[in-house]
CSV table of C-alpha atoms in Angstrom, one decimal:
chain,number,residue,atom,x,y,z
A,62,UNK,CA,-95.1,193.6,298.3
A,63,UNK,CA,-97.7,195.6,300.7
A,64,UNK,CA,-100.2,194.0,301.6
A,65,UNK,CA,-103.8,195.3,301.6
A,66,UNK,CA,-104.1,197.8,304.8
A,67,UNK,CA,-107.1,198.8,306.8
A,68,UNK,CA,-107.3,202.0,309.4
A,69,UNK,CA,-108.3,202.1,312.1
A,70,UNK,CA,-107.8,198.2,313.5
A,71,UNK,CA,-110.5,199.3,315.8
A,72,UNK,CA,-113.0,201.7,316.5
A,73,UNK,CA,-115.6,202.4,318.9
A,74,UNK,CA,-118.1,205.2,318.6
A,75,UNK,CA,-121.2,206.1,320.2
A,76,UNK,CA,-124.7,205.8,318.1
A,77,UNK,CA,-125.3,208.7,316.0
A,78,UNK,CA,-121.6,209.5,315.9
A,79,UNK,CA,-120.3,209.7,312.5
A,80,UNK,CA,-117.1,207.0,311.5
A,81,UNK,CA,-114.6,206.7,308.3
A,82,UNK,CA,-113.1,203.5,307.6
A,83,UNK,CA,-110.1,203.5,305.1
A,84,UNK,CA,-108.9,200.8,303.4
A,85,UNK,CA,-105.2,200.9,300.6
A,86,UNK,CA,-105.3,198.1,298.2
A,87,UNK,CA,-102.4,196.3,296.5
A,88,UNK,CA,-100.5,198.5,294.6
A,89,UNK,CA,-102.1,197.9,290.7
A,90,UNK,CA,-105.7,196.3,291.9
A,91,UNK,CA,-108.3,198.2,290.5
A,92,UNK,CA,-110.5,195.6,292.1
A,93,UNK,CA,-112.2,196.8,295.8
A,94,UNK,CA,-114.6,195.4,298.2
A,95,UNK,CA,-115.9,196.2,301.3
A,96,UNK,CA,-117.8,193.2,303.1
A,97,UNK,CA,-119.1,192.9,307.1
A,98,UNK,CA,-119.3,190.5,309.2
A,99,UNK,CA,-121.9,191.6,311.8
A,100,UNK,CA,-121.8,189.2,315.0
A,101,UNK,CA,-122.1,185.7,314.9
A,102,UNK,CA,-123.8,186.0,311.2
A,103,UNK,CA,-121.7,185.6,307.8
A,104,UNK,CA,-119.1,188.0,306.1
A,105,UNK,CA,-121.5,189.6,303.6
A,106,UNK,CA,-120.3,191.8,300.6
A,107,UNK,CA,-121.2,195.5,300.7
A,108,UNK,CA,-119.9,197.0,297.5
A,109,UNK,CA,-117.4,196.3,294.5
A,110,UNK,CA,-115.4,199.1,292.7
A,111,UNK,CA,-113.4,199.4,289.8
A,112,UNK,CA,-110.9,201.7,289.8
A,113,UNK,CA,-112.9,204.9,291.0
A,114,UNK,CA,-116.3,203.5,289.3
A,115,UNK,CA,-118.3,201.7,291.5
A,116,UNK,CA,-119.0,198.4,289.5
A,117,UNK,CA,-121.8,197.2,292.1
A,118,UNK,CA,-123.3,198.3,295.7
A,119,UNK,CA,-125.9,196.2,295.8
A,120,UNK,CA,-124.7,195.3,299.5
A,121,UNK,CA,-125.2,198.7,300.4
A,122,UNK,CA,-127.7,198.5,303.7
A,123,UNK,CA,-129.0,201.3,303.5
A,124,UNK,CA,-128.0,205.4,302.6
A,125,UNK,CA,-126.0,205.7,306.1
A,126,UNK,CA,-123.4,203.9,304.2
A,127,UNK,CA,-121.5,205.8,301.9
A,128,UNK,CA,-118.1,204.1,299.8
A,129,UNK,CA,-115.5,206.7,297.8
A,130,UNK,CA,-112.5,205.7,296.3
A,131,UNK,CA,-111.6,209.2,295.0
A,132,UNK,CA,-108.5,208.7,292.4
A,133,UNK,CA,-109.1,204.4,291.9
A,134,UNK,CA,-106.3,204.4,295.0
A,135,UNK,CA,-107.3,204.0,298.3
A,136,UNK,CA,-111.1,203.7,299.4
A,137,UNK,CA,-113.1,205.2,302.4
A,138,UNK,CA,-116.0,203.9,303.7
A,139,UNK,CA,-118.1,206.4,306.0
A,140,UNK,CA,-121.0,205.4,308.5
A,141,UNK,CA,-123.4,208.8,309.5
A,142,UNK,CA,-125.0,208.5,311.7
A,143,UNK,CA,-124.2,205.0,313.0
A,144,UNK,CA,-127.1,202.9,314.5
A,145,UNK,CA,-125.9,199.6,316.8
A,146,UNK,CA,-126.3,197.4,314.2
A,147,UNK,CA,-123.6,198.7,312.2
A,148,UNK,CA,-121.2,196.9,314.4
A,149,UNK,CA,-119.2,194.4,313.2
A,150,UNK,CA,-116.0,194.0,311.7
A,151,UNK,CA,-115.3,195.1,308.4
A,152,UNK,CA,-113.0,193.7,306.0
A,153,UNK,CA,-111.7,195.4,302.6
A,154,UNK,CA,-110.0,193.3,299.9
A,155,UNK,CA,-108.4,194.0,296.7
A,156,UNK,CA,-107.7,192.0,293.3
A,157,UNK,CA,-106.3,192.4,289.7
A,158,UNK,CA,-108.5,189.8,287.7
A,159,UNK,CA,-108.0,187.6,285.2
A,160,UNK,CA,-110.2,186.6,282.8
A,161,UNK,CA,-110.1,184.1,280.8
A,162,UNK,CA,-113.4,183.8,278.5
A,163,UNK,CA,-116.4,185.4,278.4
A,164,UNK,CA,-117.7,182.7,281.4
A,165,UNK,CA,-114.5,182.5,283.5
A,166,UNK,CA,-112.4,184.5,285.4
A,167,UNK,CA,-109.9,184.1,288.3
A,168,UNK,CA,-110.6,186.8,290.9
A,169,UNK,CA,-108.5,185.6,293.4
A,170,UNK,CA,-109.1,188.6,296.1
A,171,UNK,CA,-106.7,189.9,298.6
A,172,UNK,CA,-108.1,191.0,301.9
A,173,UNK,CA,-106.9,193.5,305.0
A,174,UNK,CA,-107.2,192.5,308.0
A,175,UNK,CA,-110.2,194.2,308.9
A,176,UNK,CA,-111.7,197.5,310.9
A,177,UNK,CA,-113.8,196.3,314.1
A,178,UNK,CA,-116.4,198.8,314.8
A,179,UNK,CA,-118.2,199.0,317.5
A,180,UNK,CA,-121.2,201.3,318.4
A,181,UNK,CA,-122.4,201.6,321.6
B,192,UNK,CA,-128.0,181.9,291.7
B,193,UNK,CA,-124.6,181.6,293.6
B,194,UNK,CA,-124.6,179.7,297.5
B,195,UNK,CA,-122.3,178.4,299.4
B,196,UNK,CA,-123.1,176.2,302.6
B,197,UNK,CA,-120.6,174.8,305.1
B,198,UNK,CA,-121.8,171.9,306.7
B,199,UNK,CA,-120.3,172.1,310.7
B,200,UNK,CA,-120.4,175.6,311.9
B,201,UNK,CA,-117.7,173.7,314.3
B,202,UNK,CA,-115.2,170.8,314.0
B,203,UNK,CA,-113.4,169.8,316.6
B,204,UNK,CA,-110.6,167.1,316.2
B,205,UNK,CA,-107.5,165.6,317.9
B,206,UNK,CA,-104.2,166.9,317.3
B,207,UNK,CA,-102.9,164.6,314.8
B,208,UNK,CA,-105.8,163.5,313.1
B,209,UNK,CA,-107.4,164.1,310.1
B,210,UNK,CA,-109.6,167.8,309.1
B,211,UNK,CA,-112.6,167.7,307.5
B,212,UNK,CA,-114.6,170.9,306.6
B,213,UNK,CA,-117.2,170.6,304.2
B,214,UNK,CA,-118.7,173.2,301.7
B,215,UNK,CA,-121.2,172.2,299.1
B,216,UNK,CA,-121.9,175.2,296.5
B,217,UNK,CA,-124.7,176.4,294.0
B,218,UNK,CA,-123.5,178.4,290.6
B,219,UNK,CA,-125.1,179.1,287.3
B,220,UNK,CA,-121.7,180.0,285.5
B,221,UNK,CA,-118.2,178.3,286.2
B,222,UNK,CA,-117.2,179.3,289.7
B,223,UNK,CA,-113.8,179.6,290.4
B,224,UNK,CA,-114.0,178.7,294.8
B,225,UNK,CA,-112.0,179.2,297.3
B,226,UNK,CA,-111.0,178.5,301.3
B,227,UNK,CA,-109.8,181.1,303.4
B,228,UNK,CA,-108.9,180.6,307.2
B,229,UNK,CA,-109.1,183.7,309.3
B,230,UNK,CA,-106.7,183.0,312.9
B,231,UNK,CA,-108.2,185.3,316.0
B,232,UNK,CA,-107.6,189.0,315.2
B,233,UNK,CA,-106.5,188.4,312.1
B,234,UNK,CA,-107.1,189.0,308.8
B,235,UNK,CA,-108.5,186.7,306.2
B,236,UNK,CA,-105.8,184.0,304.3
B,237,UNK,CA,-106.2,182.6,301.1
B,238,UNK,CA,-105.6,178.5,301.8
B,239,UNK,CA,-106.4,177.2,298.5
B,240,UNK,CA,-108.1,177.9,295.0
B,241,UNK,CA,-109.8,176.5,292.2
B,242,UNK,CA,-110.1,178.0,289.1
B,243,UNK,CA,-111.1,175.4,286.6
B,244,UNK,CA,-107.7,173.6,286.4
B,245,UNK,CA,-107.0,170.5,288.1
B,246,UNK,CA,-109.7,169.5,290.5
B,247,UNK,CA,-107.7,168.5,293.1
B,248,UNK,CA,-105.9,171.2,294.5
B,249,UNK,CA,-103.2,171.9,296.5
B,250,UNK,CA,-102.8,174.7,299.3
B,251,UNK,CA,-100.8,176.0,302.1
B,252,UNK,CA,-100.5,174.2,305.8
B,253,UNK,CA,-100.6,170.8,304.1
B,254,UNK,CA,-104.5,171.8,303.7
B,255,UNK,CA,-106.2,170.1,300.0
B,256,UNK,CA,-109.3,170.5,298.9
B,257,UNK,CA,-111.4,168.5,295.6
B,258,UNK,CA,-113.6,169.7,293.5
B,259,UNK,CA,-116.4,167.4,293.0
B,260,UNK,CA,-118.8,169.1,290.0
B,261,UNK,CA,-121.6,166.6,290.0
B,262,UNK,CA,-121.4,167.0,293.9
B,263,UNK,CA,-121.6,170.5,293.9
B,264,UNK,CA,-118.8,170.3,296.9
B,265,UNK,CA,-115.5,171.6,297.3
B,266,UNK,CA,-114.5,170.1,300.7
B,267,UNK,CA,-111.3,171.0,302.8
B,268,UNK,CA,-108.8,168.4,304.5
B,269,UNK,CA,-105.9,168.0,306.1
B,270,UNK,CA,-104.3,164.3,306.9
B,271,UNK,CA,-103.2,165.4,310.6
B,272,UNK,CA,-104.2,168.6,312.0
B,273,UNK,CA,-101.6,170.6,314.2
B,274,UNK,CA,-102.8,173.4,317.2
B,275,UNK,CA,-101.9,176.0,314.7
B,276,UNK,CA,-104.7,175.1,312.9
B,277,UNK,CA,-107.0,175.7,315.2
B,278,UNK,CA,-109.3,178.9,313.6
B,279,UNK,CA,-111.9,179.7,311.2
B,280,UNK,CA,-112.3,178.6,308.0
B,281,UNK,CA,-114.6,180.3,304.7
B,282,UNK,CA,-115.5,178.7,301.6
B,283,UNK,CA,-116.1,180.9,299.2
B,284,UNK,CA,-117.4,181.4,295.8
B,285,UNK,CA,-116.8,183.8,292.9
B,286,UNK,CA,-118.8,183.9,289.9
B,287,UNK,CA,-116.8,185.0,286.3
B,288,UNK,CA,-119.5,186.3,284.4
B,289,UNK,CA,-121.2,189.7,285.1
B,290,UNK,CA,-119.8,191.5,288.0
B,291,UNK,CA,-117.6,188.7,290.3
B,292,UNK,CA,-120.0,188.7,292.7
B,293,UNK,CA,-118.4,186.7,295.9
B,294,UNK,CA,-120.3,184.7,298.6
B,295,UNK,CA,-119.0,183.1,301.6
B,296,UNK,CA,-120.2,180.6,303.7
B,297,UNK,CA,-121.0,180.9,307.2
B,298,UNK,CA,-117.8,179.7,308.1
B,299,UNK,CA,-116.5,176.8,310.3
B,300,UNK,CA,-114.4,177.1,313.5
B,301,UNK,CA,-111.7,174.2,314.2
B,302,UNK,CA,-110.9,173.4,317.2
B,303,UNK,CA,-107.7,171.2,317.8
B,304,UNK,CA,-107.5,169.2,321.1
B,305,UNK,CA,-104.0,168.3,322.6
């Protein structure tokens, strides 16, 4: 089974510049984050999606940031313009969940091995 | 509201000697939680999970991890660490009610000396 797959590995851009990020899930997840990891600071979750609906982007930083996943298949993630904080690396992951009551599930989440952007 | 803190940001230990990485939690529902390790330029690899089942549980690597509820931890160890081990480790927390929101800790590096 394919794992979850990220494009590019890397990418370095100048400020302003305009980048896409893409990210294929696990065949059958309709679960899909994004999170960041900005430098020396903690992986923080960006945005959640659910099949094509986008189930919460509360980790959104701001409206430079824009996530698609046309189709519930694969998922973009576009920076315009990019500022130098945007750098970072930026890791997608996928899951199917399980849920068990109406207090539990097991969202066991399977994650790509990340895009590391860099804006100079 | 969900947090997750790792004690160390780094560990170091000797190769053949016990790991420790700790991770205390906060939750208001039933978490299910989780260590990842993340090797340099890698992506991120589930170690172990709880979900509610047995509270000691068993992962990959010879790695375990217990979940202590009155505690609030959910520490990682390993009886005698190998080089390979040497990388970062996440504990991380999901949430089952509501949207499965998922935090991480800061993280913890391991280093393994020879």
């Amino acid at each position: 089974e394919a794992g979850v797959t990220q494009f590019p590995s890397h990418s370095v851009i100048e400020k302003g510049q305009t980048v896409t990020l893409r990210c294929d899930p696990i065949s059958g997840h309709d679960n899909l984050y994004w999170y960041r990891r900005v430098m020396g600071k903690e992986i923080k979750f960006l945005l959640h999606f659910v099949k094509e609906s986008k189930q919460d982007e509360s980790g959104m930083p701001n409206n430079r940031f824009l996530a698609e996943r046309t189709g519930g298949t694969y998922s973009t993630l576009k920076v315009q313009p990019a500022e130098l904080e945007d750098s970072g690396v930026y890791f997608c992951a996928s899951s199917q969940v399980l849920v068990v009551s109406s207090a539990l599930a097991h969202n066991e989440q399977f994650f790509g091995p990340g895009t590391r952007l860099t804006v100079l | 509201a969900q947090s997750v803190t790792q004690l160390d940001s780094h560990v170091s230990v000797s190769e053949g000697t016990p790991v420790l990485l700790r991770c205390n939690y906060s939750s208001s529902y039933s978490p299910s939680l989780f260590w990842y390790v993340q090797h340099p330029n890698k992506g991120l690899q589930l170690l172990l999970k709880y979900t509610s089942a047995a509270t000691l549980v068993k992962g990959i690597n010879g790695f375990e991890a217990e979940f202590k509820k009155s505690e609030t931890s959910f520490h990682l160890t390993k009886p005698s660490a190998h080089m390979s081990d040497a990388a970062e480790y996440f504990c991380v927390v999901t949430e089952g009610a509501g949207g499965f929101k998922t935090i991480f800790g800061a993280g913890t590096r391991l280093f393994v000396k020879a």
